Coordinates of C-alpha atoms in Angstrom, one line a residue:
X14 CA 28.7 -40.5 -8.8
X15 CA 30.2 -44.1 -10.4
X16 CA 31.5 -44.8 -13.7
X17 CA 31.1 -47.9 -15.4
X18 CA 31.4 -49.5 -19.8
X19 CA 29.9 -51.9 -20.7
X20 CA 29.5 -53.4 -23.6
X21 CA 25.6 -54.1 -23.9
X22 CA 22.2 -52.4 -22.1
X23 CA 20.4 -56.3 -21.3
X24 CA 18.6 -55.8 -18.8
X25 CA 20.0 -53.1 -16.8
X26 CA 17.3 -50.6 -15.2
X27 CA 18.1 -46.7 -16.2
X28 CA 16.2 -43.5 -15.7
X29 CA 17.8 -42.1 -19.3
X30 CA 19.5 -43.4 -22.3
X31 CA 21.2 -41.0 -24.6
X32 CA 22.4 -41.3 -27.4
X33 CA 24.1 -39.6 -30.4
X34 CA 22.5 -39.3 -34.0
X35 CA 25.2 -38.5 -37.1
X36 CA 23.9 -35.7 -39.0
X37 CA 23.9 -38.8 -41.8
X38 CA 20.6 -40.5 -40.1
X39 CA 23.6 -42.6 -38.1
X40 CA 23.7 -43.3 -34.3
X41 CA 26.5 -43.7 -32.5
X42 CA 28.5 -47.0 -33.5
X43 CA 28.4 -48.3 -30.1
X44 CA 24.9 -48.3 -29.9
X45 CA 22.9 -51.7 -29.7
X46 CA 21.2 -51.8 -32.7
X47 CA 17.5 -52.0 -30.5
X48 CA 18.6 -48.2 -29.6
X49 CA 19.9 -47.3 -32.7
X50 CA 16.5 -48.0 -34.9
X51 CA 14.7 -46.5 -32.0
X52 CA 17.3 -43.1 -32.4
X53 CA 17.0 -42.8 -35.7
X54 CA 13.9 -43.2 -35.5
X55 CA 13.6 -40.3 -33.1
X56 CA 16.0 -37.9 -35.1
X57 CA 14.2 -38.6 -38.4
X58 CA 10.8 -38.0 -36.1
X59 CA 11.8 -34.7 -35.1
X60 CA 14.5 -33.2 -36.7
X61 CA 16.5 -33.4 -34.2
X62 CA 20.2 -33.9 -37.0
X63 CA 20.1 -30.1 -37.4
X64 CA 21.3 -28.2 -35.1
X65 CA 24.7 -29.3 -33.5
X66 CA 23.7 -30.4 -29.8
X67 CA 20.2 -30.1 -29.1
X68 CA 18.3 -32.7 -28.1
X69 CA 15.2 -34.8 -28.2
X70 CA 12.9 -37.1 -25.3
X71 CA 10.9 -40.2 -26.4
X72 CA 9.3 -40.6 -22.5
X73 CA 8.4 -44.4 -21.9
X74 CA 10.5 -46.6 -23.0
X75 CA 8.7 -50.2 -23.0
X76 CA 9.9 -53.5 -22.7
X77 CA 11.7 -52.1 -19.5
X78 CA 13.6 -49.7 -21.1
X79 CA 14.4 -45.8 -20.2
X80 CA 12.6 -43.8 -18.3
X81 CA 13.7 -41.2 -20.8
X82 CA 15.6 -41.0 -24.8
X83 CA 17.3 -38.4 -25.1
X84 CA 18.5 -38.0 -28.8
X85 CA 20.8 -35.5 -29.4
X86 CA 22.9 -33.8 -32.5
X87 CA 26.4 -35.2 -34.0
X88 CA 27.0 -33.6 -36.3
X89 CA 28.9 -35.1 -39.3
X90 CA 30.5 -37.5 -38.9
X91 CA 33.7 -37.2 -40.6
X92 CA 34.3 -33.7 -38.4
X93 CA 33.5 -36.1 -35.6
X94 CA 36.9 -35.5 -32.0
X95 CA 37.0 -35.8 -29.2
X96 CA 36.0 -31.8 -28.5
X97 CA 32.1 -32.9 -30.7
X98 CA 32.7 -36.4 -28.2
X99 CA 32.4 -34.6 -24.9
X100 CA 30.2 -32.0 -26.2
X101 CA 27.3 -34.1 -27.5
X102 CA 27.0 -36.0 -24.2
X103 CA 26.7 -32.5 -21.9
X104 CA 23.8 -31.5 -23.9
X105 CA 22.3 -34.4 -23.3
X106 CA 23.2 -35.2 -19.4
X107 CA 22.3 -31.3 -19.5
X108 CA 18.6 -31.7 -21.2
X109 CA 18.2 -33.5 -18.2
X110 CA 18.3 -31.1 -15.4
X111 CA 15.3 -30.9 -13.4
X112 CA 14.8 -34.4 -14.2
X113 CA 14.9 -37.1 -11.1
X114 CA 17.5 -39.4 -13.1
X115 CA 19.8 -41.5 -11.1
X116 CA 21.0 -44.4 -13.6
X117 CA 21.4 -43.0 -17.2
X118 CA 23.6 -44.5 -19.5
X119 CA 26.0 -43.2 -22.8
X120 CA 26.0 -44.5 -26.2
X121 CA 29.8 -43.2 -27.9
X122 CA 31.0 -43.2 -31.1
X123 CA 33.5 -46.1 -31.6
X124 CA 34.5 -45.2 -35.1
X125 CA 35.3 -42.3 -35.8
X126 CA 37.1 -41.9 -31.6
X127 CA 39.2 -44.8 -29.9
X128 CA 37.8 -46.6 -27.4
X129 CA 39.4 -44.9 -25.0
X130 CA 39.4 -41.3 -25.9
X131 CA 35.7 -42.0 -26.5
X132 CA 35.1 -43.5 -22.8
X133 CA 37.6 -40.5 -21.9
X134 CA 35.8 -37.6 -23.8
X135 CA 31.7 -39.2 -22.8
X136 CA 33.6 -38.7 -18.2
X137 CA 34.0 -35.7 -18.5
X138 CA 30.8 -34.5 -20.8
X139 CA 28.9 -35.8 -18.0
X140 CA 31.2 -34.0 -15.1
X141 CA 31.2 -31.3 -17.4
X142 CA 27.3 -31.0 -18.0
X143 CA 27.1 -31.1 -13.6
X144 CA 27.9 -27.1 -13.1
X145 CA 26.0 -24.9 -13.2
X146 CA 26.3 -20.7 -12.6
X147 CA 24.1 -19.9 -10.1
X148 CA 25.9 -20.5 -6.7
X149 CA 23.8 -18.0 -4.8
X150 CA 19.8 -17.5 -6.6
X151 CA 18.4 -19.1 -3.2
X152 CA 15.1 -21.6 -5.2
X153 CA 16.7 -24.3 -5.4
X154 CA 14.8 -25.0 -8.4
X155 CA 16.9 -23.1 -10.2
X156 CA 20.0 -24.2 -9.3
X157 CA 19.0 -28.9 -9.5
X158 CA 21.0 -31.0 -11.4
X159 CA 19.7 -34.7 -11.5
X160 CA 20.8 -37.1 -8.3
X161 CA 23.0 -39.1 -10.6
X162 CA 23.9 -42.0 -9.0
X163 CA 26.2 -44.1 -11.4
X164 CA 25.7 -44.0 -15.3
X165 CA 26.9 -46.5 -17.7
X166 CA 29.0 -45.5 -20.6
X167 CA 28.4 -47.4 -23.5
X168 CA 31.5 -48.7 -25.5
X169 CA 31.1 -51.8 -27.5
X170 CA 33.5 -54.3 -24.8
X171 CA 34.9 -53.0 -22.1
X172 CA 38.0 -50.0 -22.2
X173 CA 40.9 -49.3 -19.5
X174 CA 39.7 -48.0 -16.7
X175 CA 42.8 -45.7 -17.2
X176 CA 40.2 -44.2 -19.2
X177 CA 38.3 -43.6 -16.7
X178 CA 40.5 -42.4 -14.6
X179 CA 42.3 -39.5 -16.2
X180 CA 37.9 -38.5 -17.5
X181 CA 37.3 -38.3 -13.8
X182 CA 39.9 -35.6 -12.9
X183 CA 40.3 -33.7 -15.3
X184 CA 36.9 -33.6 -15.7
X185 CA 36.1 -31.9 -11.8
X186 CA 39.4 -29.7 -12.1
X187 CA 37.4 -28.4 -14.8
X188 CA 34.4 -27.9 -12.9
X189 CA 36.9 -26.4 -9.8
X190 CA 38.0 -23.7 -11.5
X191 CA 35.5 -22.7 -12.9
X192 CA 34.2 -22.8 -9.2
X193 CA 36.7 -20.1 -8.4
X194 CA 36.4 -18.2 -12.2
X195 CA 32.9 -17.8 -10.8
X196 CA 32.7 -16.6 -7.3
X197 CA 32.6 -13.2 -6.9
X198 CA 35.5 -11.3 -6.5
X199 CA 35.0 -9.5 -2.5
X200 CA 34.9 -13.4 -1.8
X201 CA 37.1 -15.5 -3.7
X202 CA 40.2 -13.1 -3.3
X203 CA 44.4 -13.9 -3.5
X204 CA 43.7 -14.9 0.4
X205 CA 41.1 -17.1 -0.7
X206 CA 42.7 -18.7 -4.0
X207 CA 45.6 -19.5 -2.0
X208 CA 43.7 -21.6 1.0
X209 CA 41.9 -23.0 -2.5
X210 CA 45.2 -24.1 -4.4
X211 CA 46.3 -25.7 -0.1
X212 CA 43.4 -28.2 -0.2
X213 CA 43.6 -29.0 -3.2
X214 CA 47.6 -29.6 -3.1
X215 CA 46.4 -31.2 0.2
X216 CA 44.4 -33.5 -2.3
X217 CA 46.3 -34.4 -4.3
X218 CA 50.5 -35.0 -3.0
X219 CA 51.1 -31.3 -3.8
X220 CA 53.6 -29.3 -2.1
X221 CA 52.5 -25.4 -1.4
X222 CA 54.2 -22.0 -1.4
X223 CA 52.8 -19.1 -0.3
X224 CA 54.9 -16.1 -1.6
X225 CA 53.9 -13.1 0.6
X226 CA 54.6 -9.6 0.1
X227 CA 57.1 -8.9 2.2
X228 CA 58.9 -12.8 0.4
X229 CA 57.9 -11.4 -2.9
X230 CA 59.6 -7.8 -2.3
X231 CA 63.1 -9.5 -1.3
X232 CA 63.4 -11.3 -4.7
X233 CA 63.1 -8.2 -6.9
X234 CA 59.8 -9.3 -8.6
X235 CA 59.3 -4.8 -8.8
X236 CA 56.6 -5.6 -11.0
X237 CA 53.9 -8.1 -10.3
X238 CA 54.1 -5.6 -6.6
X239 CA 54.0 -2.9 -8.3
X240 CA 49.9 -4.4 -9.7
X241 CA 49.2 -5.4 -5.7
X242 CA 50.1 -1.4 -4.4
X243 CA 46.0 -0.3 -5.3
X244 CA 44.4 -3.2 -3.1
X245 CA 43.8 -3.3 0.2
X246 CA 43.8 -7.2 0.5
X247 CA 47.4 -8.7 0.3
X248 CA 49.4 -10.1 -2.9
X249 CA 49.5 -14.1 -2.5
X250 CA 52.4 -15.4 -5.4
X251 CA 50.8 -19.3 -5.1
X252 CA 53.8 -21.6 -6.0
X253 CA 52.6 -25.6 -6.4
X254 CA 55.3 -28.2 -6.9
X255 CA 55.1 -31.4 -7.6
X256 CA 58.1 -34.2 -7.6
X257 CA 57.0 -37.5 -10.1
X258 CA 61.1 -38.4 -11.3
X259 CA 62.7 -37.8 -8.9
X260 CA 66.0 -35.6 -9.6
X261 CA 67.2 -31.8 -10.4
X262 CA 65.2 -29.3 -12.3
X263 CA 61.6 -29.5 -13.6
X264 CA 60.0 -30.9 -17.0
X265 CA 57.2 -28.0 -17.4
X266 CA 57.1 -24.7 -16.0
X267 CA 53.2 -22.9 -15.6
X268 CA 51.7 -19.4 -15.2
X269 CA 49.2 -18.2 -14.7
X270 CA 47.5 -14.8 -14.9
X271 CA 45.2 -14.0 -11.1
X272 CA 43.6 -11.2 -11.3
X273 CA 41.3 -11.6 -8.6
X274 CA 39.2 -8.3 -9.3
X275 CA 40.4 -5.9 -12.5
X276 CA 39.0 -2.9 -12.1
X277 CA 42.2 -1.1 -14.9
X278 CA 43.5 0.7 -12.1
X279 CA 44.1 4.3 -12.1
X280 CA 43.6 3.5 -16.2
X281 CA 40.6 2.4 -14.9
X282 CA 38.2 -0.1 -17.0
X283 CA 34.6 1.3 -18.6
X284 CA 32.1 0.0 -16.3
X285 CA 30.0 -2.0 -19.1
X286 CA 30.6 -5.7 -17.9
X287 CA 33.2 -4.2 -15.5
X288 CA 31.0 -7.4 -12.7
X289 CA 33.2 -9.7 -15.7
X290 CA 36.9 -9.2 -14.3
X291 CA 35.6 -11.4 -11.3
X292 CA 37.4 -13.9 -13.2
X293 CA 40.6 -11.9 -14.3
X294 CA 41.7 -14.9 -11.7
X295 CA 41.3 -18.3 -14.6
X296 CA 44.5 -18.2 -15.7
X297 CA 45.1 -19.2 -12.4
X298 CA 42.9 -21.1 -11.4
X299 CA 43.3 -23.5 -14.3
X300 CA 47.3 -23.9 -14.2
X301 CA 46.3 -25.2 -10.4
X302 CA 44.1 -27.4 -11.1
X303 CA 46.2 -28.9 -14.1
X304 CA 48.8 -29.4 -11.3
X305 CA 46.3 -30.9 -9.3
X306 CA 45.4 -33.6 -12.3
X307 CA 48.7 -34.3 -13.3
X308 CA 49.9 -35.5 -9.2
X309 CA 46.2 -37.5 -9.5
X310 CA 47.7 -39.1 -12.8
X311 CA 51.8 -39.7 -11.2
X312 CA 53.2 -38.6 -14.1
X313 CA 56.2 -39.3 -14.4
X314 CA 57.5 -35.4 -14.4
X315 CA 58.6 -32.3 -12.1
X316 CA 57.2 -29.6 -12.5
X317 CA 56.3 -25.8 -11.0
X318 CA 53.0 -24.3 -11.2
X319 CA 52.7 -20.7 -10.3
X320 CA 50.3 -18.2 -10.3
X321 CA 50.4 -15.0 -8.8
X322 CA 46.8 -13.6 -7.4
X323 CA 46.9 -10.0 -7.2
X324 CA 43.5 -7.6 -7.7
X325 CA 44.3 -4.5 -9.7
X326 CA 42.3 -1.2 -7.7
X327 CA 43.3 2.3 -8.6
X328 CA 43.8 3.9 -5.1
X329 CA 46.1 6.9 -3.1
X330 CA 49.3 4.3 -3.4
X331 CA 48.4 2.7 -7.0
X332 CA 51.1 2.4 -9.9
X333 CA 50.0 5.5 -11.8
X334 CA 51.1 5.8 -15.7
X335 CA 54.4 6.7 -16.5
X336 CA 55.9 4.5 -13.7
X337 CA 58.8 2.9 -14.2
X338 CA 59.5 -0.4 -12.2
X339 CA 62.2 -2.8 -12.4
X340 CA 60.7 -6.3 -12.2
X341 CA 62.3 -10.1 -11.0
X342 CA 64.2 -10.4 -14.3
X343 CA 66.0 -7.2 -13.7
X344 CA 64.3 -5.7 -16.1
X345 CA 62.8 -2.0 -16.1
X346 CA 59.6 -1.5 -16.9
X347 CA 57.7 1.8 -18.5
X348 CA 53.9 1.2 -16.9
X349 CA 52.0 3.5 -19.1
X350 CA 48.2 1.7 -19.5
X351 CA 48.0 -0.2 -15.4
X352 CA 44.5 -2.0 -17.2
X353 CA 47.6 -3.4 -19.3
X354 CA 48.8 -5.5 -16.0
X355 CA 48.2 -9.7 -16.8
X356 CA 51.6 -9.2 -18.3
X357 CA 53.5 -7.6 -15.0
X358 CA 52.1 -9.8 -13.1
X359 CA 53.1 -13.2 -15.2
X360 CA 56.4 -11.6 -16.2
X361 CA 57.8 -12.3 -12.5
X362 CA 56.1 -15.6 -12.0
X363 CA 57.4 -16.7 -15.1
X364 CA 61.0 -15.8 -14.7
X365 CA 60.6 -17.3 -11.0
X366 CA 60.0 -20.9 -12.3
X367 CA 62.8 -20.4 -14.6
X368 CA 64.8 -19.3 -11.6
X369 CA 62.9 -23.0 -10.0
X370 CA 64.7 -25.0 -13.6
X371 CA 61.6 -25.2 -15.4
X372 CA 63.1 -25.3 -19.8
X373 CA 60.0 -25.2 -21.0
X374 CA 57.3 -23.3 -19.6
X375 CA 53.6 -22.3 -20.4
X376 CA 51.9 -19.5 -19.1
X377 CA 48.1 -19.2 -19.4
X378 CA 46.3 -15.5 -18.8
X379 CA 42.1 -13.6 -20.5
X380 CA 45.2 -11.4 -21.5
X381 CA 43.8 -8.9 -24.3
X382 CA 41.2 -8.1 -25.5
X383 CA 42.7 -7.9 -29.3
X384 CA 42.3 -12.2 -29.3
X385 CA 38.9 -12.1 -29.1
X386 CA 38.9 -9.2 -32.0
X387 CA 41.5 -11.5 -33.9
X388 CA 40.3 -15.6 -33.1
X389 CA 36.1 -15.0 -31.9
X390 CA 34.5 -16.8 -29.0
X391 CA 36.1 -20.6 -29.8
X392 CA 39.8 -20.2 -30.0
X393 CA 42.4 -20.3 -28.1
X394 CA 45.5 -17.7 -29.6
X395 CA 49.0 -19.6 -28.9
X396 CA 52.3 -18.3 -29.4
X397 CA 55.7 -18.4 -29.0
X398 CA 58.8 -20.1 -29.2
X399 CA 60.6 -22.0 -30.9
X400 CA 58.4 -23.6 -33.9
X401 CA 58.7 -26.9 -32.3
X402 CA 57.3 -25.9 -28.6
X403 CA 54.6 -24.5 -30.0
X404 CA 54.2 -27.3 -32.8
X405 CA 54.0 -29.8 -29.7
X406 CA 51.5 -27.4 -27.6
X407 CA 49.3 -27.0 -31.0
X408 CA 48.8 -30.4 -30.8
X409 CA 48.7 -31.6 -27.6
X410 CA 45.6 -28.8 -27.8
X411 CA 44.3 -31.2 -30.8
X412 CA 44.6 -34.1 -29.3
X413 CA 42.5 -33.4 -25.5
X414 CA 39.7 -31.6 -28.3
X415 CA 40.3 -28.0 -27.9
X416 CA 40.9 -25.6 -30.1
X417 CA 44.5 -23.2 -30.6
X418 CA 45.6 -20.6 -32.6
X419 CA 48.9 -20.1 -34.0
X420 CA 49.8 -16.6 -33.7
X421 CA 52.5 -14.3 -35.9
X422 CA 55.7 -13.1 -33.9
X423 CA 58.3 -11.4 -35.0
X424 CA 61.3 -9.0 -34.4
X425 CA 59.9 -6.1 -35.3
X426 CA 57.0 -7.1 -32.0
X427 CA 59.2 -6.2 -30.1
X428 CA 60.9 -3.1 -31.0
X429 CA 57.5 -1.8 -30.8
X430 CA 57.0 -3.3 -26.1
X431 CA 60.2 -1.9 -25.5
X432 CA 59.8 1.9 -24.2
X433 CA 61.9 5.6 -24.4
X434 CA 63.1 6.1 -21.3
X435 CA 63.3 2.4 -19.5
X436 CA 63.4 -1.7 -21.7
X437 CA 60.2 -2.7 -21.9
X438 CA 56.7 -0.3 -22.3
X439 CA 53.3 -2.4 -21.1
X440 CA 51.2 -1.0 -24.1
X441 CA 52.2 0.0 -27.1
X442 CA 48.8 0.4 -28.9
X443 CA 46.3 -0.5 -30.1
X444 CA 47.8 -1.8 -33.7
X445 CA 48.5 -5.3 -33.3
X446 CA 47.3 -6.3 -29.4
X447 CA 47.4 -9.6 -28.7
X448 CA 51.3 -9.5 -30.2
X449 CA 52.6 -7.2 -28.2
X450 CA 50.8 -8.9 -24.6
X451 CA 52.8 -12.6 -25.8
X452 CA 55.8 -9.6 -27.5
X453 CA 56.4 -8.4 -24.0
X454 CA 56.3 -12.0 -22.0
X455 CA 58.3 -12.8 -24.0
X456 CA 61.0 -9.7 -23.5
X457 CA 62.4 -12.0 -19.6
X458 CA 62.1 -15.4 -21.9
X459 CA 66.0 -17.2 -21.7
X460 CA 67.6 -18.0 -24.3
X461 CA 67.8 -22.0 -23.7
X462 CA 63.8 -21.7 -22.5
X463 CA 61.4 -22.9 -24.8
X464 CA 57.8 -21.5 -24.4
X465 CA 54.1 -21.0 -25.1
X466 CA 52.5 -18.2 -24.3
X467 CA 48.1 -18.9 -24.5
X468 CA 45.6 -15.8 -24.7
X469 CA 42.4 -17.6 -23.5
X470 CA 40.7 -13.8 -22.8
X471 CA 37.8 -15.2 -25.1
X472 CA 38.0 -18.5 -24.5
X473 CA 37.8 -18.6 -20.8
X474 CA 34.2 -16.8 -20.5
X475 CA 31.4 -17.5 -22.6
X476 CA 28.5 -14.7 -22.7
X477 CA 25.0 -16.9 -23.7
X478 CA 24.5 -20.3 -23.1
X479 CA 25.7 -23.2 -25.1
X480 CA 23.7 -26.5 -26.1
X481 CA 26.7 -28.0 -23.5
X482 CA 27.8 -25.4 -21.7
X483 CA 25.6 -22.7 -19.2
X484 CA 27.0 -18.8 -19.9
X485 CA 30.0 -18.6 -17.9
X486 CA 33.4 -19.5 -16.8
X487 CA 34.8 -22.8 -19.4
X488 CA 38.2 -22.9 -17.3
X489 CA 40.1 -24.0 -20.9
X490 CA 43.3 -25.5 -22.1
X491 CA 43.5 -27.5 -18.8
X492 CA 42.9 -30.5 -20.7
X493 CA 45.3 -29.3 -23.3
X494 CA 48.2 -28.8 -20.2
X495 CA 47.2 -32.4 -19.0
X496 CA 48.1 -33.9 -22.8
X497 CA 51.6 -31.7 -23.5
X498 CA 52.6 -33.3 -19.6
X499 CA 51.6 -36.5 -21.0
X500 CA 52.8 -36.1 -24.1
X501 CA 56.8 -35.2 -22.3
X502 CA 56.3 -38.0 -19.3
X503 CA 56.6 -40.5 -22.7
X504 CA 59.7 -39.5 -23.3
X505 CA 61.1 -39.0 -19.9

């Protein structure tokens, strides 16, 4: 699929033209006059402006125009941002799923958004929309996507080609991570994640190391390995390295929870919705995909990416509630609840990254159901210290079109995760559960490390179709991590 920016559609033969129209009745600012008038007329006649992301089609354009005009409700103009930008584009392309469109155009909004942002988000939106979750359905009709070959982005003046490149890298990375998260757990084992990471590394110019269980044991990763004890699948501790500026140390470390299936272990989960626990490795998929984008962009930073992967299953060798294990940091942990396993793998992953020289750490995890209760479905929970780094991560989310919400983390929370028999306990009750998960991780963060924890349990999986995305994996925070890395690189 090729992307190209244009200032006019004169002489272009198109199968479909996608035009956002705002609630006030105005079409996107880059629309040529004739396109604007027709789209605004369609929106008025159909009432298409009412529900954000809803689409209306006008068939058989005249005078050599597109065979299909797709009008997308873009909401209020003063609420339009980079997130809504990619969402309306994705909604428009999704409405073409059963079509045979090969050559389409997308009109973008360049008054509410910077032109470069508008083009990049449009590219992302097109790519996001070309992903479907029905991988294993045998009927082709139920997996059909339009055979789009070329996308023209109507953006007024020609835009920087870097916007198209970055949008393509990010869009492809999100869909790559969605593919991993959507695979059934009998296929997406820790070994398979390592294989996918190796292929990614080869294509992006990353160095890869896979630490096997025996080597992890020698390094003292008792917390991580305690989760793996119940499974017959070998655990894989995946490390990607990127050296974009040379020299020692790492400007940024990203660590992702990689539980390829989470039964809860001995503290077994209820059977309802347990099948969705195949996506408990979304954090690992996100950080691996983010590393690939950072390398493809050639950002002048040094990056280390850590993805501790394992299954969490009951069994004769499984860790039991009340067991005490020793983490790589040296801190001892009383395992109160084996279903609070994500924090157990994360603390060893973070300690590894710190020992490798990373002094900024972002961890990503489907960590707690409690964050869904606190924030609902559309915000990722953000924890960390110091405040300046947390603010920088939140700003990166804002600028890349992802919603992060800062959560509290106080000394009282840190006291609650202290154990009676060890240094820490991995579960301290239901009240403030998302905060207590973060407090547990905080215990291994060095004083001179800037740290942010992204709890994506609410945003990693959509439970119903949305106009801009099918239900299933969403791969959140890749855009945020790439934007943060770009900001750090700009200061190097």
